[in-house]
Coordinates of C-alpha atoms in Angstrom, one line a residue:
Chain A
X18 CA -18.4 -15.5 26.5
X19 CA -20.7 -17.2 29.0
X20 CA -21.5 -20.1 26.8
X21 CA -20.1 -23.6 26.9
X22 CA -17.8 -24.3 24.0
X23 CA -15.8 -27.3 22.8
X24 CA -12.2 -26.4 23.0
X25 CA -10.7 -27.9 19.9
X26 CA -6.9 -28.1 19.5
X27 CA -6.9 -25.2 17.0
X28 CA -8.9 -23.1 19.5
X29 CA -6.4 -23.9 22.2
X30 CA -3.5 -22.9 20.0
X31 CA -5.2 -19.7 19.0
X32 CA -6.0 -18.8 22.6
X33 CA -2.4 -19.4 23.7
X34 CA -1.0 -17.3 20.7
X35 CA -3.6 -14.6 21.4
X36 CA -2.6 -14.4 25.0
X37 CA 1.1 -14.1 24.1
X38 CA 0.4 -11.5 21.5
X39 CA -1.7 -9.4 23.9
X40 CA 1.1 -9.7 26.5
X41 CA 3.5 -8.5 23.9
X42 CA 1.3 -5.5 23.0
X43 CA 0.9 -4.6 26.6
X44 CA 4.6 -4.8 27.1
X45 CA 5.3 -2.6 24.1
X46 CA 2.8 0.0 25.4
X47 CA 4.5 -0.1 28.8
X48 CA 8.1 -0.6 28.0
X49 CA 9.1 2.9 27.1
X50 CA 7.8 4.2 30.4
X51 CA 9.8 1.5 32.2
X52 CA 12.9 2.2 30.2
X53 CA 12.8 5.9 30.7
X54 CA 12.2 5.6 34.5
X55 CA 14.8 2.9 35.1
X56 CA 17.4 4.7 33.0
X57 CA 16.7 8.0 34.9
X58 CA 17.7 6.5 38.2
X59 CA 20.7 4.5 36.9
X60 CA 24.4 5.3 36.6
X61 CA 24.8 7.7 33.7
X62 CA 28.0 6.1 32.3
X63 CA 26.3 2.7 32.2
X64 CA 23.3 4.1 30.5
X65 CA 25.6 5.7 27.9
X66 CA 27.3 2.4 27.3
X67 CA 24.0 0.4 27.2
X68 CA 22.2 0.2 23.9
X69 CA 19.2 -1.9 24.6
X70 CA 16.1 -1.5 26.6
X71 CA 16.6 -1.0 30.3
X72 CA 14.2 -2.9 32.5
X73 CA 16.0 -2.4 35.9
X74 CA 18.3 0.2 37.2
X75 CA 21.9 0.0 36.0
X76 CA 24.6 0.4 38.7
X77 CA 23.8 2.4 41.8
X78 CA 20.4 3.9 42.1
X79 CA 20.6 7.7 42.4
X80 CA 18.1 10.6 42.3
X81 CA 20.8 12.9 40.9
X82 CA 19.1 13.4 37.6
X83 CA 15.9 14.5 39.4
X84 CA 17.9 17.0 41.5
X85 CA 19.3 18.5 38.3
X86 CA 15.8 18.7 36.8
X87 CA 14.4 20.5 39.9
X88 CA 17.3 22.9 39.8
X89 CA 16.0 24.0 36.3
X90 CA 13.7 26.9 36.9
X91 CA 12.0 26.5 33.5
X92 CA 10.3 23.3 34.7
X93 CA 8.7 25.2 37.5
X94 CA 7.8 28.2 35.4
X95 CA 6.4 25.9 32.8
X96 CA 4.3 24.0 35.3
X97 CA 3.0 27.1 36.9
X98 CA 2.0 28.6 33.5
X99 CA 0.5 25.4 32.3
X100 CA -1.6 25.1 35.5
X101 CA -2.9 28.6 34.8
X102 CA -3.7 27.8 31.2
X103 CA -5.3 24.4 32.1
X104 CA -7.4 25.7 35.0
X105 CA -8.5 29.1 33.6
X106 CA -8.8 27.8 30.1
X107 CA -10.8 24.7 31.0
X108 CA -13.2 26.6 33.2
X109 CA -13.9 29.2 30.5
X110 CA -14.1 26.7 27.7
X111 CA -16.3 24.2 29.5
X112 CA -18.7 27.0 30.6
X113 CA -19.0 28.4 27.1
X114 CA -19.7 25.0 25.7
X115 CA -22.3 24.4 28.3
X116 CA -24.1 27.6 27.4
X117 CA -23.9 27.1 23.7
X118 CA -25.0 23.4 24.1
X119 CA -28.0 24.6 26.1
X120 CA -29.0 27.2 23.5
X121 CA -28.6 24.8 20.6
X122 CA -30.9 22.2 22.3
X123 CA -33.8 24.6 23.0
X124 CA -36.7 23.6 20.8
X125 CA -38.5 26.9 21.3
X126 CA -35.5 28.9 20.1
X127 CA -36.1 29.5 16.4
X128 CA -32.5 30.3 15.5
X129 CA -30.9 27.3 17.1
X130 CA -30.2 25.6 13.8
X131 CA -28.7 28.7 12.3
X132 CA -26.6 29.0 15.5
X133 CA -25.5 25.3 15.2
X134 CA -24.5 25.8 11.6
X135 CA -22.6 29.0 12.5
X136 CA -20.6 26.9 14.9
X137 CA -20.1 23.7 12.8
X138 CA -19.2 25.5 9.7
X139 CA -15.9 26.6 11.4
X140 CA -15.1 22.9 11.6
X141 CA -15.4 22.5 7.8
X142 CA -13.5 25.6 6.8
X143 CA -10.5 27.1 8.5
X144 CA -9.2 30.6 8.0
X145 CA -5.7 29.3 8.1
X146 CA -2.7 30.1 10.3
X147 CA -1.6 33.5 9.1
X148 CA -5.0 35.3 8.9
X149 CA -5.8 34.0 12.4
X150 CA -2.4 35.1 13.6
X151 CA -2.8 38.6 12.2
X152 CA -6.2 39.1 13.7
X153 CA -5.0 37.9 17.1
X154 CA -2.1 40.3 16.8
X155 CA -4.6 43.1 15.8
X156 CA -6.6 42.4 18.9
X157 CA -3.5 43.0 21.0
X158 CA -3.3 39.5 22.4
X159 CA 0.1 38.5 21.2
X160 CA 2.6 38.0 24.0
X161 CA -0.1 37.9 26.7
X162 CA -1.5 34.9 28.5
X163 CA -4.8 35.4 26.7
X164 CA -3.3 34.5 23.4
X165 CA -2.9 31.0 24.6
X166 CA -6.4 30.8 26.1
X167 CA -8.8 32.8 23.8
X168 CA -8.0 31.7 20.2
X169 CA -8.8 28.0 21.0
X170 CA -11.4 28.7 23.7
X171 CA -14.4 26.8 22.2
X172 CA -14.2 23.4 20.6
X173 CA -17.0 22.5 18.2
X174 CA -16.7 18.9 19.0
X175 CA -17.1 19.4 22.8
X176 CA -20.0 21.8 22.3
X177 CA -21.8 19.2 20.2
X178 CA -21.2 16.5 22.8
X179 CA -22.8 18.9 25.3
X180 CA -25.7 19.7 23.1
X181 CA -26.4 16.0 22.5
X182 CA -26.5 15.3 26.2
X183 CA -28.7 18.3 27.1
X184 CA -31.1 17.5 24.3
X185 CA -31.6 14.0 25.8
X186 CA -33.1 15.6 29.0
X187 CA -36.9 15.2 28.8
X188 CA -38.7 18.4 27.8
X189 CA -41.3 17.9 30.5
X190 CA -38.8 18.9 33.2
X191 CA -38.1 22.2 31.5
X192 CA -41.8 22.9 30.9
X193 CA -42.8 22.3 34.5
X194 CA -40.0 24.6 35.7
X195 CA -41.2 27.2 33.1
X196 CA -44.7 27.1 34.5
X197 CA -43.2 27.7 38.0
X198 CA -41.7 30.8 36.5
X199 CA -38.1 29.7 36.2
X200 CA -36.0 31.5 33.6
X201 CA -33.3 29.9 31.4
X202 CA -30.5 30.4 33.8
X203 CA -32.3 28.7 36.6
X204 CA -33.4 25.9 34.3
X205 CA -29.9 25.4 33.0
X206 CA -28.1 25.4 36.3
X207 CA -30.7 24.0 38.7
X208 CA -32.5 21.5 36.5
X209 CA -30.4 20.5 33.5
X210 CA -26.9 20.8 34.9
X211 CA -27.3 18.1 37.6
X212 CA -28.6 15.7 35.0
X213 CA -25.7 16.3 32.5
X214 CA -23.0 16.5 35.1
X215 CA -21.2 13.4 33.9
X216 CA -21.1 14.7 30.3
X217 CA -19.8 18.0 31.6
X218 CA -17.1 16.1 33.4
X219 CA -16.2 14.5 30.1
X220 CA -15.8 17.8 28.2
X221 CA -13.9 19.3 31.2
X222 CA -11.5 16.3 30.8
X223 CA -11.2 16.7 27.0
X224 CA -10.5 20.4 27.3
X225 CA -8.0 19.9 30.1
X226 CA -6.1 17.3 28.2
X227 CA -6.0 19.4 25.0
X228 CA -4.8 22.5 27.0
X229 CA -2.2 20.4 28.8
X230 CA -0.9 19.1 25.5
X231 CA -1.0 22.4 23.6
X232 CA 2.2 24.0 22.6
X233 CA 1.8 25.4 19.0
X234 CA -0.3 28.4 19.9
X235 CA 2.1 29.4 22.7
X236 CA 5.0 29.0 20.2
X237 CA 3.5 31.4 17.7
X238 CA 1.9 33.9 20.1
X239 CA 4.4 34.1 22.9
X240 CA 7.5 34.8 20.9
X241 CA 8.8 37.5 23.3
X242 CA 7.5 36.2 26.6
X243 CA 9.5 33.1 27.7
X244 CA 8.2 33.7 31.2
X245 CA 4.7 32.8 30.0
X246 CA 5.7 29.6 28.2
X247 CA 3.7 26.5 29.1
X248 CA 5.5 23.4 30.2
X249 CA 5.2 21.8 26.8
X250 CA 7.3 24.5 25.1
X251 CA 10.1 24.1 27.6
X252 CA 9.9 20.3 27.1
X253 CA 10.1 20.9 23.4
X254 CA 13.4 22.7 23.9
X255 CA 14.8 20.0 26.1
X256 CA 13.5 16.9 24.4
X257 CA 13.0 17.8 20.7
X258 CA 15.4 20.6 20.0
X259 CA 17.9 19.1 22.4
X260 CA 19.1 22.5 23.6
X261 CA 21.5 21.3 26.3
X262 CA 21.7 23.6 29.3
X263 CA 24.9 25.5 28.7
X264 CA 27.0 24.9 31.6
X265 CA 30.6 24.2 32.6
X266 CA 29.3 21.8 35.2
X267 CA 30.6 18.4 34.2
X268 CA 27.6 16.8 35.9
X269 CA 25.3 18.5 33.4
X270 CA 27.1 17.1 30.4
X271 CA 27.4 13.6 32.0
X272 CA 23.7 13.6 33.0
X273 CA 22.3 15.1 29.8
X274 CA 20.4 11.9 28.7
X275 CA 19.3 11.1 32.2
X276 CA 18.1 14.6 32.7
X277 CA 16.0 14.2 29.6
X278 CA 14.5 11.1 31.0
X279 CA 13.9 12.6 34.4
X280 CA 12.2 15.5 32.7
X281 CA 9.9 13.1 30.9
X282 CA 9.0 11.4 34.1
X283 CA 8.4 14.6 36.0
X284 CA 6.2 16.0 33.3
X285 CA 4.2 12.8 32.7
X286 CA 3.9 11.1 36.1
X287 CA 1.3 13.5 37.5
X288 CA -1.0 12.7 34.5
X289 CA -0.4 9.0 34.8
X290 CA -1.3 9.2 38.5
X291 CA -4.6 11.0 37.8
X292 CA -5.5 8.8 34.9
X293 CA -6.9 5.7 36.8
X294 CA -9.4 8.1 38.4
X295 CA -10.6 9.7 35.2
X296 CA -10.4 6.7 32.9
X297 CA -14.1 6.1 33.3
X298 CA -14.9 9.5 32.0
X299 CA -12.7 9.0 29.0
X300 CA -14.4 5.8 28.1
X301 CA -17.7 7.6 28.5
X302 CA -16.6 10.5 26.4
X303 CA -15.4 8.4 23.5
X304 CA -18.8 6.7 23.6
X305 CA -20.7 10.0 23.4
X306 CA -18.4 11.4 20.8
X307 CA -18.9 8.4 18.5
X308 CA -22.6 8.7 18.5
X309 CA -23.9 11.1 15.8
X310 CA -23.4 14.7 17.0
Chain B
X19 CA -68.4 40.4 11.2
X20 CA -67.2 43.7 12.6
X21 CA -65.4 42.0 15.4
X22 CA -63.4 39.9 13.1
X23 CA -62.3 42.7 10.8
X24 CA -61.1 44.7 13.8
X25 CA -59.2 41.9 15.6
X26 CA -57.5 40.4 12.6
X27 CA -55.5 43.6 11.7
X28 CA -54.8 44.0 15.4
X29 CA -53.0 40.7 15.4
X30 CA -51.1 41.5 12.2
X31 CA -50.3 45.0 13.4
X32 CA -48.2 43.7 16.3
X33 CA -45.3 46.0 15.7
X34 CA -41.7 44.9 15.3
X35 CA -41.0 46.5 18.7
X36 CA -43.7 44.4 20.2
X37 CA -42.2 41.2 18.8
X38 CA -38.8 42.1 20.0
X39 CA -40.2 42.8 23.5
X40 CA -41.9 39.4 23.5
X41 CA -38.8 37.7 22.3
X42 CA -36.7 39.3 24.9
X43 CA -39.2 38.4 27.7
X44 CA -39.4 34.7 26.6
X45 CA -35.9 34.0 25.5
X46 CA -33.7 37.0 26.2
X47 CA -31.5 34.8 28.4
X48 CA -30.8 32.6 25.4
X49 CA -29.3 35.5 23.5
X50 CA -27.1 36.4 26.4
X51 CA -25.9 32.8 26.7
X52 CA -25.2 32.5 23.0
X53 CA -23.5 35.9 22.8
X54 CA -20.0 35.0 24.2
X55 CA -19.8 32.0 21.9
X56 CA -21.0 34.0 18.9
X57 CA -18.4 36.6 19.7
X58 CA -15.7 34.0 20.0
X59 CA -16.5 32.5 16.6
X60 CA -16.7 35.9 15.0
X61 CA -13.5 37.1 16.4
X62 CA -11.3 34.0 16.1
X63 CA -12.9 32.1 13.2
X64 CA -15.0 34.3 10.9
X65 CA -13.1 37.6 10.8
X66 CA -9.9 35.7 10.0
X67 CA -11.7 34.1 7.1
X68 CA -12.0 37.5 5.6
X69 CA -8.3 37.8 6.2
X70 CA -7.8 35.1 3.6
X71 CA -8.2 37.8 0.9
X72 CA -4.6 38.5 1.5
X73 CA -3.9 35.4 -0.5
X74 CA -4.9 37.5 -3.5
X75 CA -2.7 40.5 -2.4
X76 CA 0.9 41.5 -2.1
X77 CA 0.3 41.8 1.6
X78 CA 2.2 44.5 3.5
X79 CA 1.8 44.4 7.2
X80 CA 2.2 48.2 7.4
X81 CA -0.6 48.8 4.8
X82 CA -2.9 46.1 6.2
X83 CA -5.5 44.2 4.3
X84 CA -7.3 47.3 3.1
X85 CA -4.2 49.0 1.7
X86 CA -2.2 46.2 0.2
X87 CA -2.2 45.9 -3.6
X88 CA -4.2 43.1 -5.4
X89 CA -2.3 40.6 -7.4
X90 CA -5.1 38.1 -8.3
X91 CA -4.1 34.5 -8.4
X92 CA -0.4 35.0 -8.7
X93 CA 0.4 33.3 -5.4
X94 CA -1.6 30.3 -6.3
X95 CA 0.0 30.1 -9.7
X96 CA 3.5 30.4 -8.2
X97 CA 2.5 27.6 -5.8
X98 CA 1.1 25.2 -8.4
X99 CA 4.1 25.7 -10.6
X100 CA 6.6 25.3 -7.8
X101 CA 8.6 22.2 -7.0
X102 CA 6.9 22.1 -3.6
X103 CA 3.4 21.7 -4.8
X104 CA 3.7 18.1 -5.9
X105 CA 6.0 17.2 -3.0
X106 CA 3.7 18.6 -0.4
X107 CA 0.6 17.1 -1.9
X108 CA 2.3 13.8 -2.2
X109 CA 3.6 13.8 1.3
X110 CA 0.4 15.0 2.8
X111 CA -1.7 12.4 1.0
X112 CA 0.8 9.6 1.5
X113 CA 1.3 10.2 5.2
X114 CA -2.4 10.5 5.7
X115 CA -3.3 7.4 3.7
X116 CA -0.6 5.3 5.3
X117 CA -1.8 6.4 8.7
X118 CA -5.4 5.5 7.7
X119 CA -4.5 2.1 6.3
X120 CA -2.5 1.0 9.4
X121 CA -4.0 3.1 12.1
X122 CA -7.7 2.6 11.4
X123 CA -7.8 -1.2 11.5
X124 CA -5.3 -1.6 14.3
X125 CA -7.7 -0.8 17.2
X126 CA -10.4 -2.9 15.6
X127 CA -8.1 -6.0 15.4
X128 CA -6.9 -5.2 19.0
X129 CA -10.5 -5.1 20.2
X130 CA -11.4 -8.4 18.4
X131 CA -8.3 -10.1 20.0
X132 CA -9.2 -8.8 23.4
X133 CA -12.8 -10.0 22.9
X134 CA -11.6 -13.6 22.6
X135 CA -10.0 -13.5 26.0
X136 CA -12.1 -15.2 28.7
X137 CA -10.2 -14.1 31.7
X138 CA -11.7 -10.7 32.7
X139 CA -8.8 -9.7 34.9
X140 CA -6.3 -10.3 32.1
X141 CA -8.5 -8.4 29.6
X142 CA -9.0 -5.5 32.0
X143 CA -5.2 -5.3 32.7
X144 CA -4.2 -5.3 29.0
X145 CA -6.8 -2.7 28.2
X146 CA -5.7 -0.4 31.0
X147 CA -2.0 -0.6 30.1
X148 CA -2.9 0.0 26.4
X149 CA -4.5 3.3 27.3
X150 CA -1.4 4.6 29.0
X151 CA 0.5 5.9 25.9
X152 CA -2.5 8.1 25.1
X153 CA -1.7 10.2 28.2
X154 CA 1.7 11.2 27.0
X155 CA 1.7 14.7 25.5
X156 CA 2.7 15.1 21.9
X157 CA 5.9 16.9 22.7
X158 CA 7.0 14.1 25.1
X159 CA 6.0 11.4 22.7
X160 CA 8.1 13.0 20.0
X161 CA 10.9 13.5 22.5
X162 CA 10.8 9.7 23.2
X163 CA 10.7 8.9 19.5
X164 CA 13.7 11.0 18.7
X165 CA 15.6 9.6 21.7
X166 CA 14.9 6.0 20.7
X167 CA 15.5 6.5 17.0
X168 CA 18.8 8.5 17.2
X169 CA 22.1 6.7 16.6
X170 CA 22.6 4.6 19.7
X171 CA 19.0 4.8 20.7
X172 CA 17.0 1.7 21.6
X173 CA 15.0 1.4 18.4
X174 CA 17.9 2.4 16.2
X175 CA 20.0 -0.3 17.9
X176 CA 17.4 -3.0 17.5
X177 CA 17.3 -2.0 13.9
X178 CA 21.0 -2.3 13.5
X179 CA 20.9 -5.9 14.6
X180 CA 19.0 -6.6 11.3
X181 CA 20.6 -4.1 9.0
X182 CA 24.1 -3.3 10.2
X183 CA 25.2 -0.1 11.9
X184 CA 23.1 2.0 14.2
X185 CA 22.2 5.2 12.4
X186 CA 20.0 8.2 13.3
X187 CA 16.7 7.1 11.8
X188 CA 15.3 10.6 12.2
X189 CA 17.5 11.9 9.4
X190 CA 16.5 9.2 7.0
X191 CA 13.7 10.4 4.7
X192 CA 12.8 6.8 3.8
X193 CA 11.8 6.0 7.4
X194 CA 9.8 9.1 8.3
X195 CA 6.4 7.8 7.4
X196 CA 7.0 4.5 9.3
X197 CA 8.1 6.4 12.4
X198 CA 5.2 8.7 12.2
X199 CA 2.6 6.1 11.7
X200 CA 4.2 3.6 14.1
X201 CA 4.3 6.1 16.9
X202 CA 0.6 7.0 16.2
X203 CA -0.3 3.4 16.5
X204 CA 1.6 3.1 19.8
X205 CA -0.2 6.1 21.2
X206 CA -3.7 5.5 19.8
X207 CA -4.1 1.7 19.8
X208 CA -5.7 1.3 23.2
X209 CA -7.6 4.5 23.2
X210 CA -9.0 3.9 19.7
X211 CA -10.2 0.4 20.7
X212 CA -12.4 1.7 23.6
X213 CA -15.4 2.4 21.3
X214 CA -15.0 -1.0 19.5
X215 CA -14.7 -2.9 22.8
X216 CA -17.9 -1.2 24.0
X217 CA -19.6 -2.1 20.7
X218 CA -18.5 -5.7 21.0
X219 CA -20.0 -6.1 24.5
X220 CA -23.4 -5.1 23.2
X221 CA -23.5 -7.8 20.5
X222 CA -26.5 -10.1 21.2
X223 CA -25.1 -13.3 22.8
X224 CA -28.0 -15.3 21.4
X225 CA -26.6 -14.9 18.0
X226 CA -23.5 -16.7 19.0
X227 CA -25.5 -19.5 20.6
X228 CA -27.6 -19.9 17.5
X229 CA -24.4 -20.0 15.4
X230 CA -22.9 -22.7 17.6
X231 CA -26.0 -24.8 17.1
X232 CA -25.6 -24.3 13.4
X233 CA -22.1 -25.6 13.7
X234 CA -20.2 -22.4 13.1
X235 CA -16.7 -22.2 14.6
X236 CA -15.1 -19.2 16.2
X237 CA -13.7 -17.9 13.0
X238 CA -17.1 -18.1 11.2
X239 CA -18.8 -16.5 14.2
X240 CA -16.3 -13.6 14.0
X241 CA -16.8 -13.1 10.3
X242 CA -20.6 -13.5 10.2
X243 CA -21.7 -12.1 13.6
X244 CA -19.0 -10.1 15.4
X245 CA -17.8 -7.9 12.5
X246 CA -21.2 -7.2 11.0
X247 CA -22.4 -6.2 14.5
X248 CA -19.7 -3.5 14.9
X249 CA -19.9 -2.5 11.2
X250 CA -22.0 0.7 11.8
X251 CA -19.4 1.9 14.4
X252 CA -16.6 1.1 12.0
X253 CA -18.3 3.0 9.1
X254 CA -19.1 6.2 11.1
X255 CA -15.5 6.4 12.4
X256 CA -14.2 5.8 8.9
X257 CA -16.3 8.6 7.5
X258 CA -15.1 10.9 10.2
X259 CA -11.6 10.0 9.4
X260 CA -12.0 10.3 5.6
X261 CA -13.1 13.9 5.8
X262 CA -9.7 14.9 7.2
X263 CA -7.4 13.3 4.7
X264 CA -5.5 16.5 4.3
X265 CA -5.5 17.2 8.0
X266 CA -2.4 15.4 8.9
X267 CA -1.3 15.9 12.5
X268 CA 1.0 18.7 11.5
X269 CA 2.0 19.5 15.1
X270 CA 3.5 16.1 15.3
X271 CA 5.2 16.4 11.9
X272 CA 6.6 19.7 13.0
X273 CA 8.2 18.1 16.1
X274 CA 9.5 15.0 14.3
X275 CA 10.8 16.4 11.0
X276 CA 14.0 18.2 10.2
X277 CA 15.6 19.6 7.0
X278 CA 17.1 16.2 6.2
X279 CA 13.7 14.6 6.0
X280 CA 11.7 17.4 4.4
X281 CA 11.7 15.4 1.2
X282 CA 9.1 12.9 2.7
X283 CA 8.0 14.7 5.8
X284 CA 7.1 18.2 4.8
X285 CA 3.2 18.5 4.5
X286 CA 1.0 21.4 3.5
X287 CA 0.5 22.7 7.0
X288 CA 4.1 22.7 8.0
X289 CA 5.0 24.5 4.7
X290 CA 2.3 27.1 5.5
X291 CA 3.9 27.5 8.9
X292 CA 7.4 27.9 7.6
X293 CA 6.4 30.3 4.8
X294 CA 4.5 32.4 7.3
X295 CA 6.4 32.4 10.5
X296 CA 9.9 31.7 9.3
X297 CA 10.0 33.5 5.9
X298 CA 7.3 36.1 6.8
X299 CA 5.8 35.6 3.3
X300 CA 2.3 36.1 4.6
X301 CA 0.4 36.3 1.3
X302 CA 2.0 33.1 -0.1
X303 CA 1.5 31.2 3.1
X304 CA -2.1 32.3 3.3
X305 CA -2.7 31.2 -0.4
X306 CA -1.3 27.7 0.3
X307 CA -3.4 27.5 3.5
X308 CA -6.5 28.6 1.6
X309 CA -5.8 25.9 -1.0
X310 CA -5.6 23.4 1.9
X311 CA -8.9 24.6 3.4
X312 CA -10.8 24.5 0.2
X313 CA -9.7 20.9 -0.6
X314 CA -10.7 20.0 3.0
X315 CA -14.1 21.5 2.6
X316 CA -14.6 19.6 -0.7
X317 CA -13.5 16.3 0.9
X318 CA -15.8 16.8 3.9
X319 CA -18.8 17.7 1.8
X320 CA -18.1 14.8 -0.5
X321 CA -17.8 12.2 2.3
X322 CA -20.9 13.5 3.9
X323 CA -22.8 13.3 0.6
X324 CA -21.5 9.8 0.0
X325 CA -22.4 8.6 3.5
X326 CA -25.8 10.2 3.2
X327 CA -26.4 8.3 0.0
X328 CA -25.0 5.1 1.2
X329 CA -27.0 4.9 4.4
X330 CA -28.7 6.8 7.1
X331 CA -25.4 7.9 8.6
X332 CA -24.6 11.5 8.1
X333 CA -22.6 14.0 10.1
X334 CA -24.3 17.3 9.5

């Protein structure tokens, strides 16, 4: 607030309490990351004996848990598959949303409202898990990579974000291009796209995050193809189902918890490193999304 | 006179083929652009909707939808009469409402508190840290929750300081909702506050100056200026949220629950999953899923209707 204010005693007390509370909130948001990271490089026996939050490494710092994680082929297989799903899936999805958003925003297109309803209705009524599964199975997609990519290819929400942004481009630009003889493809990619690039970046980000996070489709569609599992499914086995690696190696048993922690760091750190660079797009995306679609 | 009578039918007599040709020339590309998306929705959304007829059949995968015998509403009657119906509905609504009651206002309060901070660096830092949990995947989040809440885990131990021995909180039905909602708040607080923080920065500063002249303190300013200014944002987000009362984050429930906590944790979607993919009772699972979809559709239509009546805000 840029204005001059009288700082009364109660105001001062409030500000101090508020600052403390916000520091506490920030700490709670950050503490689990710190705990997991510090524990992962600590002495396993000390971590086992410790029962409170770990804010600095216990005992001798060692990268042993990480060595064990990198020995686990599943992490590599998972990362490789997830990269495929995120890259191919995001390119496909974002492209489809761009096309649909463009069509829905063309005023001269008489069926655009029908088309928009055709899409948004699917948000209101779901076919349900089993009918969708049976159809995907009938299409022959089960146990292929495409079962992870195709059934969730287009998001209504992202498509509407795209439409809203394209509709905001002045009609005059399209009209003058039309007079010059440009077709829809040229108008979309040469004229509209450069103007909606930042919204496109937002939906690319939204798609990428949801594909990175996704595990449920892979679980129901890839029942017989462990080699196609995304990282999240392997993480589920390690972190949620707590399937310990069966091994006679005493290190594996000793390092079970630490290995979990190291796995969390290995699977989350890349995202946290990218995040400062994409934060701006996220903020922008939330803003567009909250405006009426 | 003659001219008119000749040219008027000529305009009307533009054949269907002519019109198609004109349409293709002027907007053929639009059809090509829309085609893949239409195909996607047909194949993966609309055709499966017809598959829901198996809810009214004794579905046999070998005979398919066209060969399986019809049994009418039997699956629905079985479901409504079963012990699970009340339990699932209760859990779904309770988890969703608890989440709404705590998780909806939390980001608003957080944004209001941040708004009181004068130091921009401090504000920015707290904000940035608060977004971090959002970037943890659901699976990792649930892994963390399970690790912290198991016997000997950090949260479980902190809990034991208050209530005695350290137990596995994940196997206590009475704590499931708290754990679910608590972890949602942890993950969504910062991210959810983005939109409110933005709304707060666009409040007209002159209003505050006028209020100060009128002798209003900070509290009064918050009540009479700040909150009314962000009210439209709050309402539209609330409407969006209300439409999906039965849409609990079932993926998260599935990762966090276990047979020991089914009593309070099992929701309609997780039940649909187990009936379908564990027990292979396709028809029954589809029937329960259809019930869920229909209720959802009604809720969405209702909230949209109410919001349209209440103000100019509508979603469709």
